[in-house]
Amino acid sequence: MINTIVTPYAFANNIRWRHSIYQGEIYKLPASQVSTELVNAIQQLLLKTFAINELNFNNLVNIHNVLSEADFFAAMKLIRRELFEQPKYTELLSKYLLNLGFKQGEVAFEPLRLRAIRHNGHLTERAKAVYYAHRDTWYGHAQSVIVGWIPLHNQAIHQTFEIYPDWFNRPVSNNSEVFDYNQWRSGNNDKIIGWQKKDTGLTAVYPETTAEVPLGRRIKFSCTQAETLLFSGAHYHQTLKQTRNLSRFSVDYRLIHLADEQQQLGAPNVDNRSRGSALQDYIRL
Ligand SMILES: [Fe+2]
């Protein structure tokens, strides 16, 4: 189900490894010195911006008890902007990708996106799209897109997300045709940063499943801080609702191997009808 890799470094450049991801394999990589450095830097940024006495790495998951939703929302906006604009974080991500074995000029990646799933966040109407089961490819990403997901703290199985492998090769009824990347990003740099106006979630149209799907097998996982889950962006997956008085924090990035993309390698496209290409905003390693 999930391949646990003990020593992934220098094997990331192996074409068979990438191709197995295009066929639906999922890998969990251990924390490394570089991934830990990256996580530490982001934790520092979170704590600095939240600026709450006695808040530390260990009790960050209780943030919803000490910060109102509105204040949390405002702080997250600042943090996401900083993550996008400060070269330090992109440099750390580059170092991490090089450490995985990718070569300069060979891949392109999206700057890190911070995800914070607040306790009971699913009850907020404007956040509803966060909890839609989806494929990342429905958002204008190529079929070859590989997603890297890094937890900022240890997470139990109920804190992460689920992948539904039975749907990797089977179409899901969806309305991905509503999503046009060019239209979505036009005139609004905030969106590329992973931010949008407070109420965008109430009005924007995001791809979603349009008929009931019997989810079948569920790949669930727990993880420790600074590990990486690597999987195809074509996998059908869903963020879990947090109802146990814990918020959760992670960062993720999307990655494309440029030669693979040029040769139209990648996961099968069974139902993605989104338009435009997010690749224009990726950064060359
Ligand atoms: Fe996703």
PDB file of C-alpha atoms and ligand atoms in Angstrom:
ATOM      1  CA  MET A   1       0.000   0.000   0.000  1.00  0.00           C
ATOM      2  CA  ILE A   2       2.563   2.565   1.135  1.00  0.00           C
ATOM      3  CA  ASN A   3       6.156   1.693   0.339  1.00  0.00           C
ATOM      4  CA  THR A   4       8.312   2.696   3.256  1.00  0.00           C
ATOM      5  CA  ILE A   5      11.721   3.685   2.029  1.00  0.00           C
ATOM      6  CA  VAL A   6      14.593   3.638   4.443  1.00  0.00           C
ATOM      7  CA  THR A   7      17.340   5.147   2.316  1.00  0.00           C
ATOM      8  CA  PRO A   8      15.736   7.001  -0.575  1.00  0.00           C
ATOM      9  CA  TYR A   9      18.589   9.338  -1.311  1.00  0.00           C
ATOM     10  CA  ALA A  10      20.181   9.123  -4.707  1.00  0.00           C
ATOM     11  CA  PHE A  11      17.505   6.743  -5.890  1.00  0.00           C
ATOM     12  CA  ALA A  12      15.012   9.500  -6.674  1.00  0.00           C
ATOM     13  CA  ASN A  13      16.600   9.989 -10.048  1.00  0.00           C
ATOM     14  CA  ASN A  14      15.811   6.452 -11.050  1.00  0.00           C
ATOM     15  CA  ILE A  15      13.333   6.467 -13.909  1.00  0.00           C
ATOM     16  CA  ARG A  16      11.657   3.290 -12.627  1.00  0.00           C
ATOM     17  CA  TRP A  17      10.958   4.971  -9.322  1.00  0.00           C
ATOM     18  CA  ARG A  18       9.177   7.880 -10.989  1.00  0.00           C
ATOM     19  CA  HIS A  19       7.294   5.577 -13.282  1.00  0.00           C
ATOM     20  CA  SER A  20       6.047   3.506 -10.378  1.00  0.00           C
ATOM     21  CA  ILE A  21       4.543   6.719  -8.967  1.00  0.00           C
ATOM     22  CA  TYR A  22       2.857   7.316 -12.337  1.00  0.00           C
ATOM     23  CA  GLN A  23       1.358   3.856 -11.887  1.00  0.00           C
ATOM     24  CA  GLY A  24      -0.005   4.712  -8.462  1.00  0.00           C
ATOM     25  CA  GLU A  25       2.733   3.625  -6.041  1.00  0.00           C
ATOM     26  CA  ILE A  26       3.012   5.679  -2.853  1.00  0.00           C
ATOM     27  CA  TYR A  27       6.238   6.174  -0.931  1.00  0.00           C
ATOM     28  CA  LYS A  28       7.001   7.316   2.571  1.00  0.00           C
ATOM     29  CA  LEU A  29      10.496   8.690   2.986  1.00  0.00           C
ATOM     30  CA  PRO A  30      12.170   9.126   6.361  1.00  0.00           C
ATOM     31  CA  ALA A  31      12.984  12.510   7.838  1.00  0.00           C
ATOM     32  CA  SER A  32      16.406  13.679   6.742  1.00  0.00           C
ATOM     33  CA  GLN A  33      18.648  16.415   7.996  1.00  0.00           C
ATOM     34  CA  VAL A  34      17.455  18.670   5.183  1.00  0.00           C
ATOM     35  CA  SER A  35      13.722  17.945   5.627  1.00  0.00           C
ATOM     36  CA  THR A  36      14.163  18.599   9.355  1.00  0.00           C
ATOM     37  CA  GLU A  37      15.889  21.899   8.614  1.00  0.00           C
ATOM     38  CA  LEU A  38      12.981  22.847   6.362  1.00  0.00           C
ATOM     39  CA  VAL A  39      10.374  21.903   8.951  1.00  0.00           C
ATOM     40  CA  ASN A  40      12.212  23.749  11.718  1.00  0.00           C
ATOM     41  CA  ALA A  41      12.365  26.921   9.628  1.00  0.00           C
ATOM     42  CA  ILE A  42       8.620  26.793   8.957  1.00  0.00           C
ATOM     43  CA  GLN A  43       7.805  26.064  12.581  1.00  0.00           C
ATOM     44  CA  GLN A  44       9.836  29.120  13.580  1.00  0.00           C
ATOM     45  CA  LEU A  45       7.910  31.195  11.055  1.00  0.00           C
ATOM     46  CA  LEU A  46       4.581  29.943  12.433  1.00  0.00           C
ATOM     47  CA  LEU A  47       5.515  30.678  16.038  1.00  0.00           C
ATOM     48  CA  LYS A  48       6.976  34.086  15.176  1.00  0.00           C
ATOM     49  CA  THR A  49       3.833  35.122  13.307  1.00  0.00           C
ATOM     50  CA  PHE A  50       1.338  33.738  15.789  1.00  0.00           C
ATOM     51  CA  ALA A  51       3.390  35.503  18.518  1.00  0.00           C
ATOM     52  CA  ILE A  52       1.562  33.932  21.423  1.00  0.00           C
ATOM     53  CA  ASN A  53       3.315  33.501  24.747  1.00  0.00           C
ATOM     54  CA  GLU A  54       3.788  29.881  25.735  1.00  0.00           C
ATOM     55  CA  LEU A  55       2.954  28.649  22.257  1.00  0.00           C
ATOM     56  CA  ASN A  56       5.655  26.213  21.161  1.00  0.00           C
ATOM     57  CA  PHE A  57       6.221  23.387  18.718  1.00  0.00           C
ATOM     58  CA  ASN A  58       4.566  20.910  21.036  1.00  0.00           C
ATOM     59  CA  ASN A  59       1.306  22.742  21.584  1.00  0.00           C
ATOM     60  CA  LEU A  60       0.895  24.282  18.129  1.00  0.00           C
ATOM     61  CA  VAL A  61      -1.843  21.708  17.562  1.00  0.00           C
ATOM     62  CA  ASN A  62      -3.915  23.516  20.199  1.00  0.00           C
ATOM     63  CA  ILE A  63      -3.800  26.835  18.336  1.00  0.00           C
ATOM     64  CA  HIS A  64      -7.590  26.830  17.825  1.00  0.00           C
ATOM     65  CA  ASN A  65      -8.004  27.135  21.606  1.00  0.00           C
ATOM     66  CA  VAL A  66      -5.930  30.299  21.852  1.00  0.00           C
ATOM     67  CA  LEU A  67      -6.491  32.120  18.564  1.00  0.00           C
ATOM     68  CA  SER A  68      -9.864  33.074  17.115  1.00  0.00           C
ATOM     69  CA  GLU A  69     -10.663  31.903  13.624  1.00  0.00           C
ATOM     70  CA  ALA A  70     -10.359  35.455  12.275  1.00  0.00           C
ATOM     71  CA  ASP A  71      -6.951  36.057  13.879  1.00  0.00           C
ATOM     72  CA  PHE A  72      -5.777  32.645  12.747  1.00  0.00           C
ATOM     73  CA  PHE A  73      -6.897  33.387   9.213  1.00  0.00           C
ATOM     74  CA  ALA A  74      -5.000  36.730   9.245  1.00  0.00           C
ATOM     75  CA  ALA A  75      -1.812  35.127  10.565  1.00  0.00           C
ATOM     76  CA  MET A  76      -1.972  32.343   7.990  1.00  0.00           C
ATOM     77  CA  LYS A  77      -2.155  34.930   5.240  1.00  0.00           C
ATOM     78  CA  LEU A  78       1.097  36.520   6.448  1.00  0.00           C
ATOM     79  CA  ILE A  79       2.815  33.155   6.813  1.00  0.00           C
ATOM     80  CA  ARG A  80       1.842  31.950   3.349  1.00  0.00           C
ATOM     81  CA  ARG A  81       3.054  35.193   1.799  1.00  0.00           C
ATOM     82  CA  GLU A  82       6.373  34.905   3.617  1.00  0.00           C
ATOM     83  CA  LEU A  83       6.763  31.274   2.507  1.00  0.00           C
ATOM     84  CA  PHE A  84       6.203  32.323  -1.074  1.00  0.00           C
ATOM     85  CA  GLU A  85       8.236  35.520  -1.106  1.00  0.00           C
ATOM     86  CA  GLN A  86      11.243  34.792   1.091  1.00  0.00           C
ATOM     87  CA  PRO A  87      13.922  33.053  -1.013  1.00  0.00           C
ATOM     88  CA  LYS A  88      15.052  31.198   2.097  1.00  0.00           C
ATOM     89  CA  TYR A  89      12.167  28.713   1.924  1.00  0.00           C
ATOM     90  CA  THR A  90      12.485  28.035  -1.788  1.00  0.00           C
ATOM     91  CA  GLU A  91      16.235  27.558  -1.277  1.00  0.00           C
ATOM     92  CA  LEU A  92      15.553  25.048   1.466  1.00  0.00           C
ATOM     93  CA  LEU A  93      13.084  23.196  -0.746  1.00  0.00           C
ATOM     94  CA  SER A  94      15.654  23.163  -3.579  1.00  0.00           C
ATOM     95  CA  LYS A  95      18.264  21.759  -1.213  1.00  0.00           C
ATOM     96  CA  TYR A  96      15.775  19.089  -0.117  1.00  0.00           C
ATOM     97  CA  LEU A  97      15.013  18.094  -3.737  1.00  0.00           C
ATOM     98  CA  LEU A  98      18.711  17.926  -4.600  1.00  0.00           C
ATOM     99  CA  ASN A  99      19.172  15.753  -1.538  1.00  0.00           C
ATOM    100  CA  LEU A 100      16.484  13.405  -2.894  1.00  0.00           C
ATOM    101  CA  GLY A 101      18.616  12.969  -5.998  1.00  0.00           C
ATOM    102  CA  PHE A 102      16.936  15.316  -8.460  1.00  0.00           C
ATOM    103  CA  LYS A 103      19.336  17.189 -10.708  1.00  0.00           C
ATOM    104  CA  GLN A 104      19.385  20.888 -11.451  1.00  0.00           C
ATOM    105  CA  GLY A 105      17.407  21.767 -14.551  1.00  0.00           C
ATOM    106  CA  GLU A 106      15.688  18.401 -14.547  1.00  0.00           C
ATOM    107  CA  VAL A 107      12.595  19.162 -12.497  1.00  0.00           C
ATOM    108  CA  ALA A 108      10.308  22.095 -11.745  1.00  0.00           C
ATOM    109  CA  PHE A 109       8.363  22.583  -8.547  1.00  0.00           C
ATOM    110  CA  GLU A 110       5.743  24.758  -6.957  1.00  0.00           C
ATOM    111  CA  PRO A 111       6.788  26.814  -3.923  1.00  0.00           C
ATOM    112  CA  LEU A 112       5.749  25.257  -0.629  1.00  0.00           C
ATOM    113  CA  ARG A 113       2.127  25.514   0.390  1.00  0.00           C
ATOM    114  CA  LEU A 114       1.257  25.520   4.037  1.00  0.00           C
ATOM    115  CA  ARG A 115      -1.863  23.601   5.065  1.00  0.00           C
ATOM    116  CA  ALA A 116      -3.473  24.132   8.409  1.00  0.00           C
ATOM    117  CA  ILE A 117      -6.500  22.030   9.198  1.00  0.00           C
ATOM    118  CA  ARG A 118      -8.135  23.537  12.260  1.00  0.00           C
ATOM    119  CA  HIS A 119     -10.080  21.514  14.751  1.00  0.00           C
ATOM    120  CA  ASN A 120     -13.674  21.605  13.452  1.00  0.00           C
ATOM    121  CA  GLY A 121     -12.500  23.629  10.438  1.00  0.00           C
ATOM    122  CA  HIS A 122     -14.928  21.675   8.240  1.00  0.00           C
ATOM    123  CA  LEU A 123     -17.817  23.445   9.950  1.00  0.00           C
ATOM    124  CA  THR A 124     -16.698  26.724   8.344  1.00  0.00           C
ATOM    125  CA  GLU A 125     -18.586  27.167   5.095  1.00  0.00           C
ATOM    126  CA  ARG A 126     -15.801  29.130   3.371  1.00  0.00           C
ATOM    127  CA  ALA A 127     -13.342  26.253   3.913  1.00  0.00           C
ATOM    128  CA  LYS A 128     -15.543  23.579   2.383  1.00  0.00           C
ATOM    129  CA  ALA A 129     -13.401  23.013  -0.730  1.00  0.00           C
ATOM    130  CA  VAL A 130     -10.460  21.966   1.484  1.00  0.00           C
ATOM    131  CA  TYR A 131     -12.365  18.805   2.389  1.00  0.00           C
ATOM    132  CA  TYR A 132     -13.506  17.807  -1.102  1.00  0.00           C
ATOM    133  CA  ALA A 133     -12.211  14.435  -2.279  1.00  0.00           C
ATOM    134  CA  HIS A 134     -10.218  15.340  -5.387  1.00  0.00           C
ATOM    135  CA  ARG A 135      -7.270  14.709  -7.633  1.00  0.00           C
ATOM    136  CA  ASP A 136      -4.680  17.519  -7.688  1.00  0.00           C
ATOM    137  CA  THR A 137      -4.676  17.185 -11.476  1.00  0.00           C
ATOM    138  CA  TRP A 138      -8.215  18.612 -11.501  1.00  0.00           C
ATOM    139  CA  TYR A 139      -6.577  21.947 -10.607  1.00  0.00           C
ATOM    140  CA  GLY A 140      -4.616  22.373 -13.837  1.00  0.00           C
ATOM    141  CA  HIS A 141      -1.658  20.174 -12.888  1.00  0.00           C
ATOM    142  CA  ALA A 142      -0.060  17.819 -15.419  1.00  0.00           C
ATOM    143  CA  GLN A 143      -0.706  14.068 -15.325  1.00  0.00           C
ATOM    144  CA  SER A 144       2.974  13.634 -14.434  1.00  0.00           C
ATOM    145  CA  VAL A 145       2.708  15.745 -11.286  1.00  0.00           C
ATOM    146  CA  ILE A 146       4.209  14.208  -8.151  1.00  0.00           C
ATOM    147  CA  VAL A 147       3.031  15.518  -4.790  1.00  0.00           C
ATOM    148  CA  GLY A 148       5.332  15.710  -1.772  1.00  0.00           C
ATOM    149  CA  TRP A 149       3.600  16.142   1.561  1.00  0.00           C
ATOM    150  CA  ILE A 150       5.596  16.907   4.710  1.00  0.00           C
ATOM    151  CA  PRO A 151       4.082  16.931   8.236  1.00  0.00           C
ATOM    152  CA  LEU A 152       5.282  19.725  10.512  1.00  0.00           C
ATOM    153  CA  HIS A 153       4.673  17.550  13.580  1.00  0.00           C
ATOM    154  CA  ASN A 154       3.958  13.913  14.390  1.00  0.00           C
ATOM    155  CA  GLN A 155       0.482  12.941  13.222  1.00  0.00           C
ATOM    156  CA  ALA A 156      -1.739  10.028  14.125  1.00  0.00           C
ATOM    157  CA  ILE A 157      -3.731   8.172  11.497  1.00  0.00           C
ATOM    158  CA  HIS A 158      -6.829  10.349  12.089  1.00  0.00           C
ATOM    159  CA  GLN A 159      -4.903  13.585  11.528  1.00  0.00           C
ATOM    160  CA  THR A 160      -3.631  13.093   8.005  1.00  0.00           C
ATOM    161  CA  PHE A 161      -5.515  12.312   4.783  1.00  0.00           C
ATOM    162  CA  GLU A 162      -6.723   9.272   2.882  1.00  0.00           C
ATOM    163  CA  ILE A 163      -5.969   8.010  -0.599  1.00  0.00           C
ATOM    164  CA  TYR A 164      -8.458   5.863  -2.505  1.00  0.00           C
ATOM    165  CA  PRO A 165      -6.356   3.630  -4.796  1.00  0.00           C
ATOM    166  CA  ASP A 166      -9.352   1.885  -6.393  1.00  0.00           C
ATOM    167  CA  TRP A 167     -10.065   5.146  -8.215  1.00  0.00           C
ATOM    168  CA  PHE A 168      -6.576   5.756  -9.581  1.00  0.00           C
ATOM    169  CA  ASN A 169      -7.489   4.084 -12.864  1.00  0.00           C
ATOM    170  CA  ARG A 170     -11.227   4.587 -12.807  1.00  0.00           C
ATOM    171  CA  PRO A 171     -13.121   7.768 -13.639  1.00  0.00           C
ATOM    172  CA  VAL A 172     -14.905   9.630 -10.866  1.00  0.00           C
ATOM    173  CA  SER A 173     -17.890  11.786 -11.807  1.00  0.00           C
ATOM    174  CA  ASN A 174     -16.576  15.302 -11.410  1.00  0.00           C
ATOM    175  CA  ASN A 175     -16.820  18.826 -12.714  1.00  0.00           C
ATOM    176  CA  SER A 176     -13.099  19.538 -13.260  1.00  0.00           C
ATOM    177  CA  GLU A 177     -14.072  21.299 -16.496  1.00  0.00           C
ATOM    178  CA  VAL A 178     -15.080  24.285 -14.311  1.00  0.00           C
ATOM    179  CA  PHE A 179     -11.438  24.871 -13.446  1.00  0.00           C
ATOM    180  CA  ASP A 180      -9.327  26.974 -15.774  1.00  0.00           C
ATOM    181  CA  TYR A 181      -5.904  27.685 -14.283  1.00  0.00           C
ATOM    182  CA  ASN A 182      -5.382  30.845 -16.326  1.00  0.00           C
ATOM    183  CA  GLN A 183      -8.721  32.255 -15.337  1.00  0.00           C
ATOM    184  CA  TRP A 184      -8.191  31.274 -11.712  1.00  0.00           C
ATOM    185  CA  ARG A 185      -4.815  33.024 -11.425  1.00  0.00           C
ATOM    186  CA  SER A 186      -5.598  36.057 -13.585  1.00  0.00           C
ATOM    187  CA  GLY A 187      -4.859  39.345 -11.899  1.00  0.00           C
ATOM    188  CA  ASN A 188      -4.532  37.774  -8.496  1.00  0.00           C
ATOM    189  CA  ASN A 189      -1.072  36.843  -7.348  1.00  0.00           C
ATOM    190  CA  ASP A 190      -2.496  35.967  -3.946  1.00  0.00           C
ATOM    191  CA  LYS A 191      -3.975  32.796  -5.345  1.00  0.00           C
ATOM    192  CA  ILE A 192      -0.641  31.541  -6.607  1.00  0.00           C
ATOM    193  CA  ILE A 193       0.681  32.116  -3.107  1.00  0.00           C
ATOM    194  CA  GLY A 194      -2.017  29.770  -1.879  1.00  0.00           C
ATOM    195  CA  TRP A 195      -4.027  32.550  -0.424  1.00  0.00           C
ATOM    196  CA  GLN A 196      -7.350  34.007  -1.329  1.00  0.00           C
ATOM    197  CA  LYS A 197      -9.721  36.567   0.057  1.00  0.00           C
ATOM    198  CA  LYS A 198     -11.513  35.529   3.202  1.00  0.00           C
ATOM    199  CA  ASP A 199     -14.783  34.802   1.488  1.00  0.00           C
ATOM    200  CA  THR A 200     -13.520  33.394  -1.797  1.00  0.00           C
ATOM    201  CA  GLY A 201     -14.424  29.933  -0.573  1.00  0.00           C
ATOM    202  CA  LEU A 202     -18.060  30.987  -0.502  1.00  0.00           C
ATOM    203  CA  THR A 203     -18.216  32.014  -4.138  1.00  0.00           C
ATOM    204  CA  ALA A 204     -15.367  30.374  -6.086  1.00  0.00           C
ATOM    205  CA  VAL A 205     -16.020  27.219  -8.042  1.00  0.00           C
ATOM    206  CA  TYR A 206     -13.586  24.405  -7.297  1.00  0.00           C
ATOM    207  CA  PRO A 207     -13.651  20.969  -8.875  1.00  0.00           C
ATOM    208  CA  GLU A 208     -15.565  18.415  -6.906  1.00  0.00           C
ATOM    209  CA  THR A 209     -17.073  14.982  -7.161  1.00  0.00           C
ATOM    210  CA  THR A 210     -20.533  15.146  -8.669  1.00  0.00           C
ATOM    211  CA  ALA A 211     -21.940  11.709  -7.848  1.00  0.00           C
ATOM    212  CA  GLU A 212     -21.593   9.464  -4.857  1.00  0.00           C
ATOM    213  CA  VAL A 213     -18.416   7.367  -4.970  1.00  0.00           C
ATOM    214  CA  PRO A 214     -18.093   4.082  -3.050  1.00  0.00           C
ATOM    215  CA  LEU A 215     -14.597   4.844  -1.818  1.00  0.00           C
ATOM    216  CA  GLY A 216     -13.373   1.247  -1.666  1.00  0.00           C
ATOM    217  CA  ARG A 217      -9.924   0.679  -0.196  1.00  0.00           C
ATOM    218  CA  ARG A 218      -8.616   3.544   1.913  1.00  0.00           C
ATOM    219  CA  ILE A 219      -4.914   4.133   2.352  1.00  0.00           C
ATOM    220  CA  LYS A 220      -4.485   5.720   5.760  1.00  0.00           C
ATOM    221  CA  PHE A 221      -1.222   6.622   7.384  1.00  0.00           C
ATOM    222  CA  SER A 222       0.369   8.132  10.432  1.00  0.00           C
ATOM    223  CA  CYS A 223       3.659   9.961  10.215  1.00  0.00           C
ATOM    224  CA  THR A 224       6.385  11.607  12.160  1.00  0.00           C
ATOM    225  CA  GLN A 225       7.650  15.127  11.765  1.00  0.00           C
ATOM    226  CA  ALA A 226       9.606  15.857   8.564  1.00  0.00           C
ATOM    227  CA  GLU A 227       8.888  12.553   6.839  1.00  0.00           C
ATOM    228  CA  THR A 228       7.664  12.858   3.248  1.00  0.00           C
ATOM    229  CA  LEU A 229       4.742  11.148   1.578  1.00  0.00           C
ATOM    230  CA  LEU A 230       5.254  11.070  -2.202  1.00  0.00           C
ATOM    231  CA  PHE A 231       2.388  10.159  -4.524  1.00  0.00           C
ATOM    232  CA  SER A 232       0.919  10.905  -7.913  1.00  0.00           C
ATOM    233  CA  GLY A 233      -1.222  14.040  -8.087  1.00  0.00           C
ATOM    234  CA  ALA A 234      -3.693  11.918 -10.029  1.00  0.00           C
ATOM    235  CA  HIS A 235      -4.558   9.888  -6.919  1.00  0.00           C
ATOM    236  CA  TYR A 236      -8.062  10.478  -5.609  1.00  0.00           C
ATOM    237  CA  HIS A 237      -7.654  11.626  -2.000  1.00  0.00           C
ATOM    238  CA  GLN A 238      -9.279  13.592   0.776  1.00  0.00           C
ATOM    239  CA  THR A 239      -8.265  15.605   3.841  1.00  0.00           C
ATOM    240  CA  LEU A 240      -9.677  14.187   7.064  1.00  0.00           C
ATOM    241  CA  LYS A 241     -11.928  16.363   9.202  1.00  0.00           C
ATOM    242  CA  GLN A 242     -10.338  17.175  12.531  1.00  0.00           C
ATOM    243  CA  THR A 243     -12.746  16.671  15.427  1.00  0.00           C
ATOM    244  CA  ARG A 244     -10.489  15.626  18.337  1.00  0.00           C
ATOM    245  CA  ASN A 245      -9.446  19.058  19.579  1.00  0.00           C
ATOM    246  CA  LEU A 246      -6.265  19.007  17.515  1.00  0.00           C
ATOM    247  CA  SER A 247      -5.323  21.174  14.574  1.00  0.00           C
ATOM    248  CA  ARG A 248      -2.779  19.892  12.097  1.00  0.00           C
ATOM    249  CA  PHE A 249      -0.033  21.513  10.050  1.00  0.00           C
ATOM    250  CA  SER A 250       1.779  20.316   6.959  1.00  0.00           C
ATOM    251  CA  VAL A 251       3.487  21.699   3.891  1.00  0.00           C
ATOM    252  CA  ASP A 252       3.345  20.285   0.396  1.00  0.00           C
ATOM    253  CA  TYR A 253       4.819  20.877  -3.011  1.00  0.00           C
ATOM    254  CA  ARG A 254       4.143  19.649  -6.508  1.00  0.00           C
ATOM    255  CA  LEU A 255       6.964  18.475  -8.740  1.00  0.00           C
ATOM    256  CA  ILE A 256       7.279  17.740 -12.439  1.00  0.00           C
ATOM    257  CA  HIS A 257      10.120  15.931 -14.145  1.00  0.00           C
ATOM    258  CA  LEU A 258      10.412  18.032 -17.287  1.00  0.00           C
ATOM    259  CA  ALA A 259      11.643  15.314 -19.655  1.00  0.00           C
ATOM    260  CA  ASP A 260       8.906  12.942 -18.491  1.00  0.00           C
ATOM    261  CA  GLU A 261       6.318  15.642 -19.048  1.00  0.00           C
ATOM    262  CA  GLN A 262       7.700  16.409 -22.490  1.00  0.00           C
ATOM    263  CA  GLN A 263       7.367  12.742 -23.398  1.00  0.00           C
ATOM    264  CA  GLN A 264       3.829  12.798 -22.002  1.00  0.00           C
ATOM    265  CA  LEU A 265       4.654  10.234 -19.377  1.00  0.00           C
ATOM    266  CA  GLY A 266       2.613  10.364 -16.211  1.00  0.00           C
ATOM    267  CA  ALA A 267      -0.461   8.918 -14.615  1.00  0.00           C
ATOM    268  CA  PRO A 268      -3.378   7.919 -16.865  1.00  0.00           C
ATOM    269  CA  ASN A 269      -5.949  10.631 -17.350  1.00  0.00           C
ATOM    270  CA  VAL A 270      -9.240   8.963 -16.581  1.00  0.00           C
ATOM    271  CA  ASP A 271     -11.416  11.999 -15.832  1.00  0.00           C
ATOM    272  CA  ASN A 272      -9.453  15.266 -15.611  1.00  0.00           C
ATOM    273  CA  ARG A 273     -10.933  17.979 -17.817  1.00  0.00           C
ATOM    274  CA  SER A 274      -9.394  21.038 -16.126  1.00  0.00           C
ATOM    275  CA  ARG A 275      -7.921  23.663 -18.443  1.00  0.00           C
ATOM    276  CA  GLY A 276      -4.752  25.748 -18.435  1.00  0.00           C
ATOM    277  CA  SER A 277      -1.450  24.674 -16.945  1.00  0.00           C
ATOM    278  CA  ALA A 278      -0.078  25.331 -13.491  1.00  0.00           C
ATOM    279  CA  LEU A 279       3.414  24.517 -14.806  1.00  0.00           C
ATOM    280  CA  GLN A 280       3.861  28.163 -15.849  1.00  0.00           C
ATOM    281  CA  ASP A 281       4.194  29.057 -12.158  1.00  0.00           C
ATOM    282  CA  TYR A 282       6.572  26.256 -11.250  1.00  0.00           C
ATOM    283  CA  ILE A 283      10.207  27.092 -10.492  1.00  0.00           C
ATOM    284  CA  ARG A 284      13.034  25.299 -12.330  1.00  0.00           C
ATOM    285  CA  LEU A 285      15.313  23.572  -9.877  1.00  0.00           C
TER     286      LEU A 285
HETATM  287 FE    FE B   1      -4.729  17.345  -2.854  1.00  0.00          FE
END
